[in-house]
Coordinates of C-alpha atoms in Angstrom, one line a residue:
Chain A
M1 CA 0.1 -0.1 0.1
V2 CA 1.5 3.6 -1.0
G3 CA 0.0 6.3 1.1
L4 CA 0.1 10.1 1.3
G5 CA 1.2 12.8 4.0
F6 CA -1.9 14.5 4.7
R7 CA -1.9 18.3 4.0
R8 CA -4.5 21.0 4.4
D9 CA -3.5 22.0 0.6
F10 CA -4.8 19.3 -0.8
A11 CA -7.5 17.9 1.9
E12 CA -10.4 18.6 -0.7
E13 CA -8.8 16.6 -3.5
L14 CA -8.0 13.8 -1.2
I15 CA -11.8 13.7 0.1
E16 CA -13.1 13.9 -3.8
G17 CA -10.7 11.1 -4.6
K18 CA -10.6 11.5 -8.0
L19 CA -7.1 13.2 -9.1
I20 CA -5.3 11.8 -6.2
T21 CA -6.0 8.1 -4.9
P22 CA -3.6 7.1 -2.0
D23 CA -4.0 3.9 -0.4
F24 CA -4.0 5.5 3.1
V25 CA -3.0 8.8 4.8
E26 CA -0.7 9.8 7.5
F27 CA -1.2 12.4 10.1
A28 CA 0.8 14.3 12.4
P29 CA -1.1 13.9 15.4
E30 CA -0.2 17.3 17.0
N31 CA -1.5 19.2 13.8
W32 CA -5.0 17.8 14.8
M33 CA -5.6 16.8 18.2
N34 CA -8.0 18.9 20.2
M35 CA -8.8 20.9 17.0
G36 CA -12.4 21.7 16.2
G37 CA -14.3 23.6 13.5
Y38 CA -14.1 23.2 9.8
W39 CA -10.6 21.1 9.8
R40 CA -12.0 18.8 12.6
K41 CA -14.9 17.9 10.2
M42 CA -12.1 17.8 7.4
L43 CA -10.3 15.2 9.4
H44 CA -13.2 12.9 10.3
K45 CA -14.4 13.1 6.1
V46 CA -10.4 12.0 5.4
V47 CA -10.6 9.2 8.0
D48 CA -13.7 8.1 6.6
K49 CA -12.4 7.4 3.2
Y50 CA -9.2 6.1 4.1
P51 CA -6.9 4.3 6.4
V52 CA -4.9 6.4 8.8
L53 CA -1.5 6.0 10.1
C54 CA 0.3 8.7 12.4
H55 CA 3.4 10.3 12.8
G56 CA 4.1 12.2 15.6
L57 CA 6.3 15.2 15.9
S58 CA 7.1 16.3 19.4
L59 CA 7.4 13.1 21.3
S60 CA 11.4 14.2 21.4
I61 CA 12.3 10.4 22.4
G62 CA 16.1 11.6 22.5
S63 CA 15.6 14.5 24.8
P64 CA 17.3 14.8 28.3
D65 CA 13.9 16.2 29.3
D66 CA 11.4 14.0 30.9
L67 CA 9.0 12.6 28.8
D68 CA 5.8 14.5 28.9
M69 CA 3.1 12.2 29.9
P70 CA 0.2 14.2 29.6
F71 CA 1.0 15.0 25.9
L72 CA 1.2 11.1 25.4
Q73 CA -2.1 10.9 27.0
Q74 CA -3.6 12.9 24.3
V75 CA -1.9 11.3 21.6
K76 CA -3.0 8.0 22.9
D77 CA -6.7 9.4 23.0
F78 CA -6.2 10.4 19.2
L79 CA -4.7 7.4 18.2
D80 CA -7.9 5.7 19.9
E81 CA -10.3 8.0 18.5
F82 CA -9.4 7.4 15.1
Q83 CA -8.4 3.9 15.4
V84 CA -4.8 4.8 14.0
Q85 CA -3.0 1.5 12.8
L86 CA 0.5 2.6 13.2
Y87 CA 2.2 5.2 15.1
S88 CA 5.6 6.4 14.4
E89 CA 7.8 9.0 15.5
H90 CA 11.2 10.5 14.9
L91 CA 14.8 9.4 16.3
S92 CA 15.7 12.5 17.2
Y93 CA 14.9 15.2 20.1
S94 CA 13.1 18.4 19.8
K95 CA 13.1 19.5 23.3
C96 CA 15.9 20.3 25.7
D97 CA 15.8 22.5 28.7
N98 CA 12.1 22.8 29.1
A99 CA 11.8 24.1 25.9
H100 CA 10.3 23.2 22.3
L101 CA 12.1 23.9 19.3
Y102 CA 9.8 22.3 16.9
D103 CA 12.5 20.6 14.8
L104 CA 14.5 17.4 14.8
L105 CA 17.9 17.7 16.3
P106 CA 20.2 14.9 16.0
I107 CA 20.9 12.6 18.7
P108 CA 24.6 12.0 19.9
F109 CA 25.4 8.1 18.8
R110 CA 26.7 7.1 22.3
K111 CA 25.8 4.1 24.2
D112 CA 24.7 6.1 27.3
A113 CA 22.1 7.6 24.9
V114 CA 21.0 4.3 23.7
Q115 CA 20.2 3.2 26.9
H116 CA 18.5 6.4 27.5
I117 CA 16.2 5.7 24.5
V118 CA 15.5 2.6 24.6
Q119 CA 14.0 3.1 28.2
R120 CA 11.9 5.9 26.7
I121 CA 10.7 4.0 24.0
Q122 CA 9.4 1.0 26.2
T123 CA 7.9 3.5 28.3
V124 CA 6.0 5.2 25.7
Q125 CA 5.0 1.4 24.1
D126 CA 3.8 0.3 27.6
F127 CA 1.8 3.7 27.9
L128 CA 0.3 3.7 24.4
Q129 CA -0.3 -0.2 24.8
R130 CA 1.3 -0.5 21.0
P131 CA 4.7 -1.0 19.3
I132 CA 6.0 2.3 17.7
A133 CA 7.9 2.9 14.6
M134 CA 11.2 5.0 15.0
E135 CA 12.3 6.9 11.9
I136 CA 15.9 7.3 10.9
V137 CA 16.0 11.2 10.2
S138 CA 17.8 13.2 8.4
Y139 CA 20.9 15.3 10.0
Y140 CA 23.4 17.7 8.7
T141 CA 26.2 17.1 11.3
P142 CA 27.4 14.3 13.9
V143 CA 27.4 15.3 17.4
A144 CA 29.7 13.8 19.9
A145 CA 29.5 10.6 18.2
E146 CA 31.4 7.4 19.8
M147 CA 29.7 4.7 17.5
S148 CA 28.7 4.4 14.2
E149 CA 25.1 5.6 13.2
S150 CA 24.0 1.9 11.9
A151 CA 24.7 0.5 15.5
F152 CA 23.2 3.2 17.1
I153 CA 19.8 2.4 15.7
R154 CA 20.4 -1.3 15.6
D155 CA 21.0 -1.4 19.1
I156 CA 17.8 0.9 20.1
V157 CA 15.7 -1.1 17.9
Q158 CA 16.9 -4.7 19.0
Q159 CA 17.1 -3.3 22.8
S160 CA 13.4 -1.4 22.6
G161 CA 11.6 -4.0 20.7
C162 CA 10.4 -1.0 18.5
K163 CA 9.9 -1.1 14.8
L164 CA 12.0 1.0 12.5
L165 CA 10.7 3.3 10.1
L166 CA 12.7 3.5 7.0
D167 CA 13.2 6.8 5.4
V168 CA 14.7 6.0 2.3
N169 CA 15.1 9.5 1.3
N170 CA 16.4 10.3 4.7
I171 CA 19.1 7.5 4.4
Y172 CA 19.9 8.8 0.8
V173 CA 20.5 12.2 2.4
N174 CA 22.7 11.4 4.9
A175 CA 24.7 9.1 3.0
F176 CA 25.4 12.0 0.5
N177 CA 26.1 14.3 3.5
H178 CA 28.2 12.2 5.5
Q179 CA 29.8 10.3 2.5
Y180 CA 29.1 7.0 3.3
D181 CA 27.7 4.0 1.4
A182 CA 23.7 3.9 1.6
K183 CA 23.3 0.3 0.7
Q184 CA 25.5 -0.8 3.1
F185 CA 24.3 1.3 5.6
I186 CA 20.8 -0.2 5.2
Q187 CA 22.0 -3.8 5.0
E188 CA 23.6 -2.9 8.6
L189 CA 20.0 -2.2 9.9
P190 CA 17.8 -4.9 11.4
L191 CA 15.6 -5.0 8.7
D192 CA 13.2 -7.6 9.9
R193 CA 11.9 -5.0 12.1
V194 CA 11.1 -2.3 9.4
A195 CA 7.5 -1.7 9.2
Y196 CA 7.2 1.4 7.1
I197 CA 9.0 3.7 4.8
H198 CA 9.0 7.2 3.8
M199 CA 9.9 8.4 0.5
A200 CA 10.5 12.2 -0.2
G201 CA 12.1 14.9 -1.9
H202 CA 15.0 16.9 -0.9
E203 CA 17.0 20.2 -2.2
Q204 CA 20.6 20.0 -2.6
V205 CA 22.0 23.5 -1.1
S206 CA 25.6 22.9 -1.9
D207 CA 28.3 20.8 -3.5
D208 CA 28.2 18.6 -0.3
L209 CA 24.9 19.0 1.6
I210 CA 21.7 17.9 0.9
I211 CA 18.3 19.3 3.2
D212 CA 16.0 17.1 3.6
T213 CA 12.8 19.7 2.6
H214 CA 10.1 17.5 1.7
G215 CA 9.4 20.3 -1.1
E216 CA 10.6 18.6 -4.3
A217 CA 9.6 15.5 -6.1
I218 CA 11.5 12.3 -5.6
I219 CA 14.6 12.0 -7.5
D220 CA 15.9 9.0 -9.8
P221 CA 18.6 7.8 -7.5
V222 CA 16.2 7.8 -4.4
Y223 CA 13.7 5.6 -6.6
D224 CA 16.4 3.2 -7.2
L225 CA 17.6 3.1 -3.5
F226 CA 14.1 2.4 -2.8
D227 CA 13.9 -0.1 -5.4
W228 CA 16.8 -1.8 -4.2
T229 CA 16.1 -1.5 -0.4
I230 CA 12.6 -3.1 -0.8
Q231 CA 14.2 -6.2 -2.1
H232 CA 15.4 -7.0 1.3
I233 CA 12.4 -6.3 3.4
Q234 CA 8.9 -8.0 3.9
P235 CA 6.0 -5.8 2.5
V236 CA 5.2 -2.9 4.6
P237 CA 3.3 0.5 3.9
V238 CA 4.9 3.3 2.0
L239 CA 4.5 6.8 2.3
L240 CA 5.0 9.5 -0.2
E241 CA 5.6 13.0 1.8
R242 CA 5.1 16.5 0.4
D243 CA 4.9 19.3 2.9
F244 CA 5.9 22.3 0.8
N245 CA 5.9 23.5 -2.9
I246 CA 2.9 21.1 -3.6
P247 CA 2.6 20.5 -7.1
E248 CA -0.8 19.9 -9.0
M249 CA -2.3 16.4 -8.2
P250 CA -1.7 14.4 -11.5
A251 CA 2.1 15.0 -10.5
L252 CA 1.8 13.7 -7.1
Q253 CA -0.3 11.0 -8.0
E254 CA 2.3 10.2 -10.9
E255 CA 4.8 9.6 -7.9
L256 CA 2.6 7.3 -5.9
S257 CA 2.1 5.4 -9.1
R258 CA 5.6 4.8 -9.5
L259 CA 6.2 3.8 -5.9
K260 CA 3.2 1.5 -6.4
Q261 CA 4.8 -0.1 -9.3
I262 CA 8.1 -0.8 -7.9
C263 CA 6.4 -2.4 -4.8
A264 CA 4.2 -4.3 -7.5
K265 CA 7.6 -5.5 -8.9
H266 CA 9.3 -6.9 -5.7
W267 CA 6.2 -7.3 -3.8
P268 CA 3.8 -9.5 -5.3
A269 CA 1.8 -10.3 -2.3
K270 CA -0.8 -7.9 -1.0
N271 CA 1.3 -5.7 1.6
E272 CA -0.8 -5.3 4.7
L273 CA -0.9 -1.8 6.4
V274 CA 0.7 -2.9 9.3
A275 CA 3.6 -5.2 9.0
Chain B
M1 CA 18.1 9.8 33.2
N2 CA 20.7 7.5 31.6
L3 CA 22.6 10.1 29.8
S4 CA 26.2 11.0 30.9
P5 CA 27.2 14.8 31.7
N6 CA 28.7 15.0 28.0
T7 CA 26.0 13.5 26.1
Y8 CA 23.7 16.0 28.1
E9 CA 25.8 19.0 27.7
A10 CA 26.3 18.1 23.7
Q11 CA 22.7 18.0 23.6
Q12 CA 22.0 21.2 25.6
L13 CA 24.8 23.3 23.6
F14 CA 23.1 21.9 20.0
S15 CA 19.7 23.2 21.4
Q16 CA 21.0 26.6 22.9
Y17 CA 22.6 27.1 19.5
C18 CA 19.5 26.7 17.6
R19 CA 18.0 29.3 20.1
D20 CA 20.3 32.1 20.3
G21 CA 22.5 31.4 17.2
V22 CA 25.6 31.9 19.4
Y23 CA 28.2 28.9 18.6
K24 CA 30.1 27.2 21.5
P25 CA 32.1 24.3 20.4
I26 CA 30.6 21.0 20.5
P27 CA 32.6 17.7 20.2
G28 CA 32.5 16.3 16.8
V29 CA 29.9 19.0 15.2
N30 CA 30.8 20.4 11.9
P31 CA 30.4 24.2 12.4
A32 CA 29.9 25.0 9.1
R33 CA 26.4 22.9 9.0
M34 CA 24.9 24.1 12.4
E35 CA 23.7 27.5 10.8
H36 CA 21.4 25.4 8.9
Y37 CA 19.8 24.0 12.0
R38 CA 19.4 27.7 13.3
R39 CA 17.9 28.5 10.2
L40 CA 15.4 26.0 10.1
V41 CA 14.8 26.0 13.6
F42 CA 14.0 29.9 13.3
N43 CA 12.1 29.6 10.2
V44 CA 9.5 27.6 11.9
V45 CA 9.1 30.1 14.9
R46 CA 9.2 33.2 12.6
D47 CA 6.5 31.5 10.0
N48 CA 4.3 30.4 12.9
L49 CA 4.1 33.7 14.4
E50 CA 3.7 35.8 11.4
S51 CA 0.8 33.6 10.5
T52 CA -0.7 33.9 13.9
F53 CA 0.0 37.8 13.6
P54 CA -0.2 38.7 10.5
I55 CA -1.6 42.3 11.2
L56 CA 1.1 43.1 13.7
F57 CA 3.8 41.5 11.6
Q58 CA 2.4 43.8 8.4
Q59 CA 2.6 46.8 11.1
T60 CA 6.2 46.3 12.6
D61 CA 9.6 47.1 10.7
E62 CA 11.6 44.0 9.7
D63 CA 14.3 44.7 12.3
T64 CA 12.1 44.9 15.1
W65 CA 10.0 42.0 14.0
L66 CA 13.1 39.7 13.9
F67 CA 14.3 41.1 17.0
W68 CA 11.0 40.1 19.0
V69 CA 10.9 36.6 17.6
N70 CA 14.3 36.1 18.3
D71 CA 14.5 37.6 22.0
F72 CA 11.1 35.5 22.6
F73 CA 12.4 32.3 21.0
Q74 CA 15.8 32.8 22.9
H75 CA 14.4 33.8 26.3
H76 CA 11.3 31.9 26.7
N77 CA 11.1 28.2 27.0
C78 CA 8.1 27.2 24.8
Q79 CA 6.1 24.8 26.1
A80 CA 3.1 24.2 23.5
T81 CA 3.8 20.6 22.0
Q82 CA 1.2 22.0 19.0
V83 CA 3.1 24.6 17.3
W84 CA -0.1 26.7 16.5
K85 CA -0.4 27.3 20.3
M86 CA 3.0 29.0 20.4
G87 CA 1.1 32.5 19.6
E88 CA -0.3 32.6 23.0
E89 CA 3.0 32.1 24.4
F90 CA 4.3 34.9 22.3
Y91 CA 1.4 37.2 23.5
Q92 CA 2.0 36.7 27.1
Y93 CA 5.7 37.0 26.5
A94 CA 5.4 40.6 24.8
L95 CA 3.1 41.6 27.8
A96 CA 5.5 40.4 30.5
Q97 CA 8.5 42.4 28.8
D98 CA 6.3 45.2 28.4
W99 CA 6.9 45.9 25.0
Q100 CA 4.0 48.2 24.8
T101 CA 5.7 50.9 26.6
K102 CA 9.0 50.0 25.7
Y103 CA 8.1 50.4 21.8
Q104 CA 5.6 53.1 22.7
L105 CA 2.9 50.7 21.1
P106 CA -0.1 51.6 23.2
H107 CA -2.5 49.0 21.3
L108 CA -0.1 46.3 21.4
R109 CA -1.7 44.1 23.9
D110 CA -5.4 45.0 22.2
L111 CA -3.6 43.9 18.9
L112 CA -2.1 40.7 20.1
L113 CA -5.1 39.5 21.9
F114 CA -7.3 40.1 19.0
E115 CA -5.1 38.1 16.7
W116 CA -4.5 35.2 19.1
T117 CA -8.1 35.0 20.0
E118 CA -8.7 34.5 16.4
M119 CA -6.2 31.7 16.0
E120 CA -7.5 30.4 19.3
L121 CA -11.0 30.3 18.0
Y122 CA -10.2 28.9 14.7
N123 CA -8.6 25.7 16.2
M124 CA -10.2 25.0 19.6
P125 CA -12.2 21.8 20.2
D126 CA -15.9 21.9 19.2
I127 CA -18.1 23.5 22.0
P128 CA -21.6 21.4 21.9
Y129 CA -24.2 23.5 20.7
P130 CA -27.3 24.1 23.2
A131 CA -30.6 22.6 22.1
V132 CA -32.8 25.4 20.2
Q133 CA -36.2 26.1 19.1
A134 CA -36.8 28.8 15.7
Q135 CA -39.8 30.3 17.4
G136 CA -39.9 32.2 20.7
S137 CA -40.4 35.5 22.4
W138 CA -37.1 37.7 22.2
E139 CA -37.9 39.4 25.3
N140 CA -38.9 36.5 27.4
N141 CA -37.4 33.4 26.0
H142 CA -33.8 32.3 27.0
I143 CA -31.4 33.2 23.7
A144 CA -29.0 30.8 22.7
L145 CA -25.6 32.3 21.6
N146 CA -23.1 30.4 19.5
P147 CA -20.9 29.3 22.5
E148 CA -17.7 29.3 20.2
H149 CA -17.5 33.3 20.7
R150 CA -15.0 35.5 23.0
L151 CA -16.1 39.0 23.8
L152 CA -13.1 41.3 24.1
V153 CA -12.4 44.8 25.3
F154 CA -10.2 47.1 23.8
N155 CA -8.7 50.4 24.4
Y156 CA -8.0 50.8 20.6
P157 CA -9.7 49.9 17.6
V158 CA -6.9 47.4 16.5
H159 CA -10.0 45.3 14.7
Q160 CA -10.5 48.1 12.3
H161 CA -7.3 47.3 10.5
A162 CA -6.0 50.6 10.5
T163 CA -2.6 52.1 10.7
I164 CA -0.9 52.5 13.8
T165 CA -1.4 56.3 13.6
E166 CA -4.9 56.0 13.3
T167 CA -5.4 53.1 15.7
T168 CA -3.5 54.8 18.5
T169 CA -5.1 58.1 18.2
R170 CA -8.1 56.9 18.9
E171 CA -7.9 55.4 22.5
G172 CA -11.6 54.7 23.9
H173 CA -13.6 51.8 25.0
Y174 CA -14.1 49.0 21.9
F175 CA -16.3 46.0 22.3
V176 CA -15.7 43.4 19.8
V177 CA -17.2 40.1 19.6
Q178 CA -15.2 37.1 17.9
Y179 CA -17.0 33.8 17.0
R180 CA -16.7 30.9 14.7
E181 CA -19.5 30.5 12.2
P182 CA -20.5 27.1 12.2
A183 CA -20.4 26.1 8.3
E184 CA -17.1 26.9 7.4
G185 CA -15.2 27.6 10.8
N186 CA -14.1 31.0 9.8
I187 CA -13.9 33.2 12.5
L188 CA -16.0 36.4 12.2
F189 CA -16.4 39.5 14.5
V190 CA -18.7 42.3 15.2
E191 CA -17.9 45.6 17.1
V192 CA -21.0 46.3 19.6
S193 CA -21.9 49.2 21.6
A194 CA -21.1 48.8 25.7
W195 CA -25.2 48.3 26.0
L196 CA -25.1 45.3 23.6
A197 CA -21.7 43.9 25.1
F198 CA -23.6 43.9 28.1
V199 CA -26.6 42.2 26.7
L200 CA -24.8 39.5 25.3
E201 CA -22.7 38.8 28.2
Q202 CA -26.0 38.3 30.4
L203 CA -27.7 36.4 27.9
H204 CA -24.3 34.2 27.9
N205 CA -25.1 34.0 31.8
G206 CA -28.6 32.5 31.2
F207 CA -30.6 35.9 31.7
T208 CA -33.3 36.8 29.3
L209 CA -34.1 40.3 27.7
Q210 CA -36.8 41.1 30.0
D211 CA -34.1 40.3 33.1
I212 CA -31.5 42.4 31.6
F213 CA -33.6 45.7 30.5
P214 CA -34.0 46.9 33.7
Y215 CA -30.2 47.4 34.5
A216 CA -30.0 49.8 31.5
P217 CA -30.6 53.0 33.9
A218 CA -27.5 51.8 35.8
L219 CA -25.5 52.1 32.6
H220 CA -27.2 55.2 32.1
I221 CA -29.1 54.2 29.3
E222 CA -32.9 54.7 29.1
V223 CA -35.5 51.9 28.7
N224 CA -37.8 52.9 25.9
E225 CA -39.3 51.4 22.6
L226 CA -36.4 52.4 20.8
L227 CA -33.9 50.5 22.9
V228 CA -36.0 47.4 22.9
H229 CA -36.5 47.6 19.3
N230 CA -32.8 48.0 18.2
T231 CA -31.4 45.4 20.8
I232 CA -33.9 42.9 19.2
S233 CA -33.0 43.9 15.9
F234 CA -29.5 43.4 16.5
L235 CA -30.3 40.1 17.9
Q236 CA -32.1 39.1 14.8
D237 CA -29.2 40.3 12.6
M238 CA -27.0 38.1 14.9
R239 CA -29.2 35.2 14.5
A240 CA -28.7 35.6 10.4
R241 CA -25.0 35.8 10.9
K242 CA -24.8 32.9 13.5
L243 CA -23.9 34.5 16.5
V244 CA -27.2 34.0 17.9
L245 CA -28.5 30.4 17.4
G246 CA -32.0 30.7 18.4
F247 CA -34.3 30.1 21.6
A248 CA -33.3 27.7 24.1
A249 CA -35.0 24.7 24.0
E250 CA -37.5 24.4 27.0
V251 CA -36.3 21.5 29.2

C-alpha cells in the first residue's frame, strides 16, 4: 500500500478522491488533536475515506528532559479515537532544557544515549499499548558520536523492541552528506524490524550538502535506492511525503503510481497496512 | 536519566545554539553545518508567529520583528507541543516584557489579543451547541448564543485594521465579539456598543432580555421602545450571522 501525508493544501482533492488516490493517509497528531471547527470536520471526512497512520512530531524521544506524559495521553486518545493502525515518531529530539524547538535535532550516537532512548521507547510503548516505529532522521552534522549511526540504530531497535521506519530519502541524504554508502548502511540495519517506509524529495543546497525539505519530487537515485531496499524487506506500507511547494495533483499521483509500480515488482503479495 | 554529563551537555549546547545562534564548540560537530539547524528552527518559529499575528507583522518593521522573534525564542521556554499554540506564549511574553511601553505601541496588548483570539477560536475543540427552537419571544425566552465566541474589550480599535497612527490616536472603549461560524469554521467579528456587549454577556449567563433591560439605567441608558427595538433587531441580525442560534429549547 502506498499512502500520502495529509496536508491541508490538498484535503479537498483527497476527500474527492478523483485526481489523487492514495491507499492510506498519514497525520501528525500534533497538527490535529484537540482541534475543532472546519478542520475537525475535514479530518473526519478523510478518516471515513482512508485508513490512517500517524507520524508524531513532538515526542522528543532523545531529549534529556522527562517524557511529557500529559502529551502522550493526548496522543493515545487521538490514536484510539481515529483507530490509527500504526504510530511512528522520530529518532531525534526536539525539546531540551524545558523548551520545545519544533524541529528534529540529531542525537549523539553514544551508548548512554542508547540506554536512555531504549528506556523511553519502552515507557512510551507500554503507555500507548502498542509498538511504535522509530524513523531514522536526516541530519547535517554528527554530534559527539562514539559509535556508528547504524550500530546506534540497531542497538535501540533490538533492545527496545520497537519497529523501524525506514525513510529512504533520509538515508540517501545522510549518505550524501556524510559520505557513506547508503546500501551498506541499510544492510547494517535490523531490516526484519522495518514496519514502514517514507519517501520524499529534498534540496541540494551546496556541493556537499542536501537538506531534507519534503518540498520537491523524489529524484531517480532515491527511487533506485527504494527499489533496491524493498528487495531486502517484507512488504510494508510506503508513504509519500510532500509538505511544501505542493504540485498539481496529477504530479503527486504520478509519484504514488511510480512507488506502487516498484512495490508491485518486488512485493507481488498484497502488503498489509501493519507489518 | 541514563545520559552521561557529556552527552547531556552536547545536546544542551546544540539546542541552545538553535535558540540563540551563538555557537559554542560541540565535540564532533561540523560548525559550518550548524547554521542550517539554526535557520530551519528559527524559520519554523518566525513563520508560525507571522501567520498568527499577520496584522502586527505587517505593521512592524523587519528589524523590530526579527528582534522580537529572536528575543522570544531565545529567552522564553516554549511549552506548547502543538506549534500553533506558540502564539499565546508570544502574546504573554510580549506583555511580560512590556513591549507596549518599551516600543511606544499602546495598542500592542489589544492587537496581540485580537489576533491570538482569532487563532484560538479557529482551532479550539468544538463546544457542543445547545438545543434551540426556531420560535420564541425575544424578550421572554432564553436566547441561545453560539458558544464558540469571545467578548473582547479594547482600548484601541485594533479590529479596524487601520494604520498604527490611526489606531493609537483613537483611544476609547471598544467592544468586539469574535466567534466561529458553524458552516465553514471561519472566524468573524462584530463591534458592538457597551450596552449590546452587556446584553450578550448576560444572555450568555442565562438571563433573558426581560431580566436585562432593568439594568440599563445603571449604565446611564434609558429603557424605551427604541432601545428594545434596536436590541432585538441586533439579535435578529446576529441570528442571521450565526452568533445567535435561536431560542433555548424548553427543558
